[in-house]
Coordinates of C-alpha atoms in Angstrom, one line a residue:
M1 CA 19.7 -3.1 58.6
K2 CA 20.0 -5.8 55.9
I3 CA 16.3 -5.5 55.0
Q4 CA 16.6 -1.7 54.8
S5 CA 19.6 -2.0 52.4
I6 CA 17.6 -4.3 50.2
A7 CA 14.6 -1.9 50.2
T8 CA 16.8 1.1 49.3
A9 CA 18.3 -0.9 46.4
I10 CA 14.9 -1.8 45.0
L11 CA 13.6 1.8 45.1
S12 CA 16.8 3.1 43.5
L13 CA 16.7 0.4 40.7
A14 CA 13.0 1.3 39.9
A15 CA 13.7 5.0 39.7
S16 CA 16.9 4.7 37.6
T17 CA 15.3 2.3 35.1
S18 CA 12.2 4.4 34.5
T19 CA 14.2 7.6 34.2
S20 CA 16.6 6.2 31.6
A21 CA 13.8 6.1 29.1
F22 CA 13.9 9.9 28.9
T23 CA 17.7 10.4 28.7
S24 CA 17.5 11.7 25.1
T25 CA 15.9 14.4 23.0
S26 CA 13.8 14.1 19.8
F27 CA 15.9 13.9 16.7
R28 CA 13.3 15.9 14.8
K29 CA 15.7 18.8 14.5
A30 CA 17.9 16.7 12.4
S31 CA 15.3 16.3 10.0
A32 CA 13.1 17.6 9.8
S33 CA 15.3 16.9 8.6
A34 CA 13.9 15.2 10.1
S35 CA 15.2 11.7 9.6
A36 CA 17.0 7.9 10.0
S37 CA 20.0 10.1 10.4
A38 CA 23.4 8.6 10.8
S39 CA 25.3 11.8 11.6
A40 CA 25.9 14.4 14.2
S41 CA 27.0 18.0 13.5
A42 CA 29.5 20.6 14.7
S43 CA 30.5 24.0 13.5
V44 CA 33.9 24.5 11.9
S45 CA 35.1 27.9 13.2
E46 CA 37.1 29.0 10.2
S47 CA 34.4 28.5 7.6
N48 CA 31.1 27.9 9.5
T49 CA 30.9 24.7 7.6
K50 CA 28.7 22.0 9.2
L51 CA 30.4 18.7 10.0
F52 CA 28.5 15.5 10.0
I53 CA 29.9 12.3 11.4
S54 CA 28.3 9.0 10.4
S55 CA 28.3 6.4 13.2
W56 CA 28.5 3.7 10.5
G57 CA 31.9 5.0 9.6
A58 CA 33.3 5.9 6.1
K59 CA 31.9 2.8 4.5
G60 CA 28.3 3.7 5.4
P61 CA 25.5 1.2 6.5
P62 CA 26.4 -2.5 6.8
G63 CA 26.1 -4.4 3.6
R64 CA 26.5 -1.5 1.3
Y65 CA 29.6 -2.8 -0.4
K66 CA 29.1 -6.6 -0.3
E67 CA 28.5 -6.7 -4.0
E68 CA 31.4 -5.8 -6.2
D69 CA 29.4 -3.6 -8.5
P70 CA 25.7 -3.3 -7.5
N71 CA 23.2 -1.7 -9.7
P72 CA 22.4 1.9 -8.4
A73 CA 18.9 1.6 -9.9
Q74 CA 18.2 -1.3 -7.6
K75 CA 20.4 -0.3 -4.6
I76 CA 20.5 3.4 -4.4
Q77 CA 22.8 3.3 -1.4
S78 CA 25.6 2.0 -3.7
Y79 CA 25.3 5.3 -5.5
L80 CA 25.1 7.6 -2.4
K81 CA 28.3 8.1 -0.4
A82 CA 28.5 8.4 3.3
P83 CA 27.3 11.9 4.5
E84 CA 30.0 14.4 4.3
P85 CA 30.5 18.0 5.5
I86 CA 28.8 20.6 3.4
P87 CA 29.8 24.2 2.8
A88 CA 27.8 26.9 4.6
R89 CA 27.8 30.6 3.9
S90 CA 30.5 32.5 5.8
N91 CA 28.4 35.5 6.9
L92 CA 25.5 34.0 8.8
D93 CA 25.9 36.2 11.8
G94 CA 24.8 39.6 13.0
T95 CA 21.2 40.6 12.6
I96 CA 18.5 38.9 10.5
L97 CA 15.2 40.5 9.6
V98 CA 12.1 38.3 9.0
S99 CA 9.2 39.9 7.2
G100 CA 5.8 38.7 6.0
W101 CA 4.9 36.5 8.9
V102 CA 3.2 36.9 12.4
N103 CA 0.3 38.9 10.8
N104 CA -2.3 36.1 10.8
K105 CA -4.5 35.6 13.9
D106 CA -4.9 31.9 13.0
R107 CA -1.2 31.0 13.4
T108 CA 1.7 32.0 15.6
D109 CA 4.2 31.7 12.7
Q110 CA 6.9 30.9 15.2
T111 CA 8.3 28.0 13.1
I112 CA 10.5 30.1 10.8
F113 CA 12.0 31.8 13.8
N114 CA 12.7 28.5 15.4
F115 CA 14.6 27.3 12.3
L116 CA 16.7 30.4 12.3
N117 CA 17.5 29.9 16.0
E118 CA 18.5 26.2 15.8
E119 CA 21.7 25.4 17.8
E120 CA 22.7 22.6 15.4
S121 CA 22.8 24.9 12.4
A122 CA 25.2 27.2 10.6
F123 CA 23.3 30.3 11.9
Q124 CA 25.1 32.5 14.4
F125 CA 22.6 35.4 14.5
T126 CA 22.8 37.6 17.6
K127 CA 19.5 39.3 16.8
I128 CA 16.4 38.2 15.0
I129 CA 14.0 41.0 14.1
A130 CA 10.3 40.2 13.4
F131 CA 9.1 42.9 10.9
V132 CA 5.3 42.9 11.4
N133 CA 2.2 45.0 10.9
D134 CA 1.4 45.1 14.7
A135 CA 4.3 44.8 17.1
K136 CA 2.1 44.4 20.1
F137 CA 0.1 41.6 18.5
A138 CA 3.3 39.9 17.3
K139 CA 4.8 39.9 20.8
K140 CA 1.8 38.1 22.2
R141 CA 2.2 35.5 19.4
L142 CA 5.9 34.9 19.7
I143 CA 6.7 35.3 23.4
S144 CA 6.0 31.8 24.4
R145 CA 7.4 29.2 26.7
S146 CA 9.1 27.3 23.9
A147 CA 10.7 30.6 22.7
R148 CA 12.0 31.2 26.2
Y149 CA 13.4 27.7 26.6
S150 CA 15.1 27.7 23.2
G151 CA 16.8 31.1 23.8
L152 CA 14.8 32.7 21.0
L153 CA 13.6 35.4 23.3
D154 CA 17.2 36.5 24.0
K155 CA 17.6 37.3 20.3
L156 CA 14.1 38.4 19.3
D157 CA 13.2 42.0 18.5
F158 CA 10.3 43.6 16.8
T159 CA 9.9 46.4 14.2
Q160 CA 6.5 47.6 13.1
A161 CA 5.8 48.5 9.4
E162 CA 4.9 52.1 8.6
T163 CA 1.8 50.9 6.8
E164 CA 0.0 47.5 6.8
D165 CA 1.9 44.8 4.8
A166 CA 4.6 47.3 3.8
L167 CA 8.2 46.3 3.3
P168 CA 10.9 47.7 5.6
T169 CA 12.4 51.0 4.7
A170 CA 16.1 51.5 3.9
A171 CA 16.5 53.1 7.4
Q172 CA 14.9 50.0 9.0
L173 CA 17.3 47.8 7.2
E174 CA 20.4 49.5 8.6
G175 CA 22.6 47.0 10.4
V176 CA 20.6 44.1 9.0
T177 CA 23.0 41.5 7.4
S178 CA 20.4 38.9 6.3
W179 CA 16.7 39.1 5.3
V180 CA 14.1 36.4 4.9
A181 CA 11.0 37.7 3.2
N182 CA 7.6 36.1 2.6
A183 CA 6.5 37.5 -0.7
G184 CA 3.3 35.5 -1.1
S185 CA 2.6 35.1 -4.8
S186 CA 3.7 38.7 -5.7
L187 CA 6.5 39.1 -8.2
D188 CA 6.2 42.9 -7.5
T189 CA 7.2 42.2 -3.9
V190 CA 10.3 40.3 -5.2
I191 CA 11.3 43.3 -7.3
A192 CA 10.7 45.7 -4.3
V193 CA 12.9 43.5 -2.1
S194 CA 15.7 43.5 -4.7
K195 CA 15.6 47.3 -4.8
L196 CA 15.7 47.6 -1.1
A197 CA 18.6 45.1 -0.9
A198 CA 20.6 47.1 -3.5
A199 CA 20.1 50.3 -1.3
S200 CA 21.2 48.6 1.9
P201 CA 25.0 48.3 2.2
D202 CA 24.9 46.2 5.3
L203 CA 22.7 43.5 3.7
K204 CA 24.6 40.4 2.5
N205 CA 22.0 37.7 2.1
V206 CA 18.3 37.7 0.9
A207 CA 16.0 34.7 0.9
V208 CA 12.6 35.1 -0.6
L209 CA 9.7 32.6 -0.2
L210 CA 7.1 32.7 -3.0
T211 CA 3.9 30.7 -2.1
D212 CA 0.9 30.0 -4.3
G213 CA 3.4 29.7 -7.2
Q214 CA 0.8 27.9 -9.3
T215 CA -0.8 31.3 -9.8
I216 CA 2.3 32.7 -11.5
T217 CA 1.7 32.0 -15.2
D218 CA 4.0 34.7 -16.8
S219 CA 7.5 33.2 -17.2
S220 CA 8.9 36.4 -18.6
A221 CA 7.7 38.4 -15.5
A222 CA 9.2 35.8 -13.3
K223 CA 12.5 36.1 -15.2
D224 CA 12.5 39.9 -14.8
A225 CA 12.0 39.6 -11.0
V226 CA 14.9 37.2 -10.6
D227 CA 17.1 39.2 -12.9
Q228 CA 16.4 42.3 -10.7
L229 CA 17.8 40.3 -7.7
A230 CA 20.8 39.1 -9.7
N231 CA 21.7 42.7 -10.7
D232 CA 23.0 43.5 -7.2
P233 CA 26.5 41.9 -6.9
S234 CA 26.9 42.9 -3.2
T235 CA 24.0 40.7 -2.0
T236 CA 23.5 36.9 -2.5
F237 CA 19.9 35.8 -3.1
T238 CA 17.9 32.7 -2.9
V239 CA 14.3 32.4 -4.2
V240 CA 12.1 29.4 -3.2
T241 CA 8.8 29.0 -5.0
V242 CA 6.2 26.5 -3.9
G243 CA 2.5 25.7 -4.6
A244 CA -0.6 26.3 -2.6
I245 CA 0.1 25.9 1.1
T246 CA -1.1 22.8 3.0
E247 CA -0.7 21.6 6.6
T248 CA 1.0 18.4 5.6
P249 CA 3.8 17.6 8.2
E250 CA 7.3 18.5 7.4
G251 CA 9.4 15.8 5.7
Q252 CA 6.4 13.5 4.9
L253 CA 6.7 13.9 1.1
A254 CA 9.6 13.9 -1.4
Y255 CA 10.2 16.8 -3.8
S256 CA 11.8 17.7 -7.1
I257 CA 13.7 21.0 -7.8
S258 CA 13.7 23.0 -11.0
D259 CA 14.8 26.4 -12.0
F260 CA 12.6 29.4 -11.5
G261 CA 12.7 32.6 -13.5
N262 CA 14.7 31.3 -16.5
G263 CA 12.0 32.3 -19.0
D264 CA 10.9 28.7 -19.6
E265 CA 7.2 28.0 -19.1
A266 CA 7.9 24.4 -18.5
T267 CA 9.4 25.3 -15.1
L268 CA 6.2 26.9 -13.9
L269 CA 4.1 25.0 -11.4
P270 CA 0.9 23.2 -12.5
S271 CA -2.4 24.7 -11.4
N272 CA -3.0 22.0 -8.8
A273 CA 0.4 22.2 -7.1
T274 CA 0.6 22.2 -3.3
Y275 CA 3.3 22.3 -0.7
S276 CA 3.6 21.8 3.1
R277 CA 3.7 25.0 5.1
D278 CA 6.4 23.7 7.5
E279 CA 8.4 22.1 4.7
S280 CA 8.4 25.4 2.8
L281 CA 9.8 27.2 5.9
R282 CA 12.4 24.5 6.4
V283 CA 13.5 24.8 2.8
V284 CA 13.8 28.6 2.7
A285 CA 15.7 28.6 6.1
E286 CA 18.1 25.8 5.1
C287 CA 18.8 27.4 1.7
L288 CA 19.7 30.6 3.4
G289 CA 22.5 28.7 5.1
L290 CA 23.8 26.7 2.1
E291 CA 26.6 28.0 -0.1
S292 CA 25.1 25.8 -2.9
A293 CA 21.9 27.8 -2.8
C294 CA 23.5 31.2 -3.4
N295 CA 22.1 33.2 -6.3
K296 CA 19.6 30.5 -7.2
A297 CA 15.9 30.7 -7.9
M298 CA 14.2 27.4 -7.5
V299 CA 10.8 25.7 -7.8
F300 CA 10.0 23.0 -5.3
T301 CA 7.4 20.5 -6.4
E302 CA 5.9 17.8 -4.1
V303 CA 6.3 14.2 -5.3
Q304 CA 3.4 12.1 -3.9
S305 CA 4.2 8.8 -2.2
A306 CA 2.2 6.9 -4.8
D307 CA 4.7 7.9 -7.5
V308 CA 7.4 5.5 -6.3
N309 CA 9.0 5.2 -9.7
N310 CA 9.7 8.9 -9.8
T311 CA 13.5 9.4 -9.8
A312 CA 13.3 12.4 -7.4
Y313 CA 11.2 10.3 -5.0
K314 CA 13.7 7.4 -5.1
L315 CA 16.6 9.8 -4.5
V316 CA 15.1 11.8 -1.6
K317 CA 14.0 8.5 0.1
G318 CA 17.5 7.1 -0.4
L319 CA 19.1 10.2 1.1
R320 CA 16.9 10.1 4.2
E321 CA 17.5 6.3 4.6
G322 CA 21.2 6.9 4.1
G323 CA 21.5 9.2 7.2
Y324 CA 21.6 12.6 5.4
T325 CA 20.5 15.5 7.5
R326 CA 18.1 18.1 5.9
P327 CA 20.9 20.5 5.0
Q328 CA 22.9 17.6 3.4
E329 CA 19.8 16.3 1.6
L330 CA 19.0 19.8 0.1
H331 CA 22.6 20.4 -0.8
H332 CA 22.7 17.0 -2.7
M333 CA 19.4 17.7 -4.5
I334 CA 20.6 21.2 -5.5
E335 CA 24.1 20.2 -6.6
K336 CA 23.5 16.8 -8.1
G337 CA 19.8 15.8 -7.9
P338 CA 18.1 13.3 -10.2
V339 CA 20.3 14.2 -13.2
A340 CA 23.5 12.8 -11.6
Y341 CA 21.6 9.7 -10.3
T342 CA 20.2 9.0 -13.7
K343 CA 23.7 9.3 -15.3
A344 CA 25.0 6.9 -12.7
I345 CA 22.4 4.4 -13.7
E346 CA 23.2 4.8 -17.4
D347 CA 26.9 4.4 -16.7
Y348 CA 26.2 1.2 -14.9
K349 CA 24.2 -0.2 -17.8
T350 CA 27.1 0.6 -20.2
R351 CA 29.6 -0.9 -17.8
V352 CA 27.8 -4.1 -16.8
P353 CA 25.8 -6.3 -19.2
S354 CA 22.3 -6.4 -17.9
V355 CA 19.6 -9.1 -17.9
T356 CA 16.7 -7.9 -20.0
P357 CA 13.4 -7.1 -18.2
Q358 CA 11.8 -10.0 -20.1
D359 CA 14.4 -12.5 -18.7
E360 CA 13.8 -11.2 -15.2
W361 CA 10.0 -11.5 -15.7
L362 CA 10.3 -15.1 -17.0
A363 CA 12.6 -16.1 -14.1
Q364 CA 10.2 -14.6 -11.6
K365 CA 7.2 -16.3 -13.1
Q366 CA 8.9 -19.6 -13.0
K367 CA 9.9 -19.2 -9.4
E368 CA 6.3 -18.3 -8.5
L369 CA 5.0 -21.4 -10.3
D370 CA 7.4 -23.5 -8.2
E371 CA 6.2 -22.2 -5.0
N372 CA 3.0 -23.1 -3.2
A373 CA 0.6 -20.1 -3.2
A374 CA -0.1 -20.2 0.5
D375 CA 3.5 -20.6 1.4
R376 CA 4.5 -17.8 -0.9
K377 CA 1.9 -15.5 0.7
A378 CA 3.1 -16.4 4.2
R379 CA 6.7 -15.9 3.2
I380 CA 6.1 -12.5 1.6
A381 CA 4.2 -11.4 4.8
K382 CA 7.0 -12.6 7.0
D383 CA 9.8 -11.1 4.8
Y384 CA 7.9 -7.8 4.9
E385 CA 7.5 -7.8 8.7
D386 CA 11.1 -8.9 9.2
A387 CA 12.4 -6.2 6.9
K388 CA 10.2 -3.6 8.7
I389 CA 11.5 -4.7 12.2
N390 CA 15.1 -4.7 11.0
E391 CA 14.7 -1.2 9.4
I392 CA 13.1 0.2 12.6
E393 CA 15.8 -1.3 14.8
S394 CA 18.5 0.0 12.5
I395 CA 17.0 3.5 12.6
A396 CA 16.6 3.2 16.4
R397 CA 20.2 2.2 16.9
E398 CA 21.5 5.1 14.8
W399 CA 19.3 7.5 16.7
A400 CA 20.7 6.2 20.0
K401 CA 24.3 6.3 18.7
R402 CA 23.7 9.9 17.6
E403 CA 22.3 10.8 21.0
Y404 CA 25.3 9.1 22.7
F405 CA 27.8 11.0 20.5
R406 CA 26.0 14.3 21.3
K407 CA 26.0 13.8 25.0
A408 CA 29.5 12.3 25.0
T409 CA 31.0 15.3 23.3
S410 CA 29.4 17.6 25.9
G411 CA 31.3 15.6 28.7
D412 CA 28.1 14.4 30.4
M413 CA 28.2 10.7 29.7
P414 CA 29.2 8.2 32.5
Y415 CA 28.2 5.2 30.3
S416 CA 29.7 3.3 27.5
E417 CA 28.0 3.4 24.1
E418 CA 26.3 0.0 24.4
E419 CA 25.2 0.8 28.0
Y420 CA 23.7 4.0 26.9
I421 CA 21.9 2.5 23.9
K422 CA 20.4 -0.2 26.2
S423 CA 19.2 2.5 28.6
V424 CA 17.3 4.5 26.0
W425 CA 16.3 1.6 23.7
E426 CA 12.6 2.0 24.4
R427 CA 12.7 5.6 23.3
A428 CA 15.0 4.7 20.4
L429 CA 12.4 2.2 19.1
F430 CA 9.7 4.9 19.3
E431 CA 11.9 7.2 17.2
G432 CA 12.7 4.4 14.8
D433 CA 9.0 3.5 14.3
L434 CA 8.1 7.2 13.8
K435 CA 10.9 7.8 11.2
Y436 CA 10.0 4.5 9.4
R437 CA 6.4 5.6 8.9
M438 CA 7.6 9.0 7.8
L439 CA 9.9 7.5 5.2
H440 CA 7.2 5.2 3.9
G441 CA 4.7 8.0 3.4
Q442 CA 2.5 7.0 6.4
E443 CA 0.7 9.6 8.5
T444 CA 2.7 10.8 11.6
D445 CA 2.0 13.4 14.2
E446 CA 5.3 13.7 16.0
R447 CA 4.3 16.1 18.8
K448 CA 1.2 14.2 19.7
E449 CA 2.8 10.8 19.5
L450 CA 5.8 11.9 21.6
A451 CA 3.5 13.4 24.2
E452 CA 1.5 10.2 24.4
F453 CA 4.8 8.2 24.6
K454 CA 6.0 10.3 27.4
K455 CA 2.7 10.0 29.2
K456 CA 2.9 6.3 29.0
Q457 CA 6.4 6.3 30.3
E458 CA 5.4 8.5 33.2
K459 CA 2.6 6.1 34.0
K460 CA 5.0 3.2 33.9
K461 CA 7.5 5.0 36.1
A462 CA 4.8 5.6 38.7
M463 CA 3.7 2.0 38.5
M464 CA 7.2 0.8 39.0
L465 CA 7.7 3.0 42.0
E466 CA 4.4 1.8 43.5
R467 CA 5.5 -1.8 43.0
A468 CA 8.8 -1.1 44.6
K469 CA 7.0 0.4 47.6
A470 CA 4.8 -2.6 47.9
A471 CA 7.8 -4.9 47.7
L472 CA 9.5 -2.9 50.4
N473 CA 6.5 -3.2 52.6
Q474 CA 6.4 -6.9 52.1
A475 CA 10.1 -7.2 52.8
L476 CA 9.6 -5.2 56.1
G477 CA 6.6 -7.4 57.0
E478 CA 4.1 -4.6 56.7
D479 CA 0.8 -4.4 54.7
D480 CA 0.0 -1.7 52.2
A481 CA -3.7 -1.8 51.5
L482 CA -3.5 1.0 48.9
V483 CA -0.8 -0.6 46.6
P484 CA -0.6 -4.4 46.5
A485 CA 2.7 -5.8 45.2
N486 CA 1.1 -7.2 42.1
K487 CA -1.1 -4.2 41.2
G488 CA -1.0 -3.2 37.6
D489 CA 0.4 -6.6 36.3
D490 CA -2.6 -6.9 33.9
D491 CA -2.2 -3.4 32.6
D492 CA 1.2 -3.8 31.0
D493 CA -0.2 -5.3 27.9
D494 CA -2.3 -2.2 27.3
E495 CA 0.8 0.0 27.4

């Protein structure tokens, strides 16, 4: 009986240890947000405003306020405050119509529907209508396993255009409260959308995505299209203009925002402008939910990772490192953006006497001369690696804290915070490494890497169970020719 009790305990320990690695979900939805996010979200019933809680507390990440008056140009987190609730539109419910997608045989175009159906968002739509050229074809593309598991199928409906690539009629817009339209690069489509919106009394919100914006070269025509939307006081509008579509993963690059349709040719996109497909869908979906994006027409321009001195690059990177979710990040870039950050830097220079760049250069050169070249190289490499490890672990811990908060608020959490973090630490480090590479402009493939990670964890789980069985056989004095107790010991290094 004693041997059997020991055997049962061994099997139970192996199963629980391997299973704990999966007791979490990917934090990709927070950021596309994701994100190094230090917040969780909840809906405020009276205003539909999203609430974000930082697990760092009101003072933000450790060390942010150690210096009495740090320079925001050198430490951007001294400029950024802890993530706070942001105002969402109050009429994001009822029926939304999505037009201009699911007409291409090379793509499913499900991403935009997933964004509009996210649980952790301000959207409360009860029906999502796909307005398409061919309803039968669209159903085959959108009725998928992921759509079923996410609850999208419970809301999804289809309406077929009267003619190919036509916009919905006024009758087809009856009962529709929000509309997301893919206008391609056609300003005529934007004008047609504005006329239909004005003739649809139920419609409250219109979001238009203009792609291939680099082909729009007439600033006065762009202004006329935007003015047409603004002439309807009963409907709020948002126009998002981006460059030529690429397949760059969402959230990999920073961006800058400028006005569109103000008659200024300087705001038009350059001829070589590009933009990520998934990122453009994320932006137009989030802007539909933001109060700060109401009645705005904007141009989103990618900022390459090599342009590290670009103010917008520094700001977006700082927001993501500071735990801002994608809605919070976009809200900050729309409401404040590089202009407010630049002003904060100038105010600091006025307030605090600064060392001249020449003084800093001379001091650095003197320090370099005092150091041995080989030691300096080793020190720099070690400092870089230590900083990388610390940043990954910090991101991992915040991810685990956010997962704990989410599960604890649902009432399904038998562990303390530290116990839970310890149980999912391996998964948390994976998420931290993924987010670190995304923040530093390195290539990531979240779905593929997550699938490989889970595959390795399943293999490890199976190996642990086999070892437990072998240990059990040994404890009972039996031989298991198929699974020796030490099988797989040499394989761990490969995993």
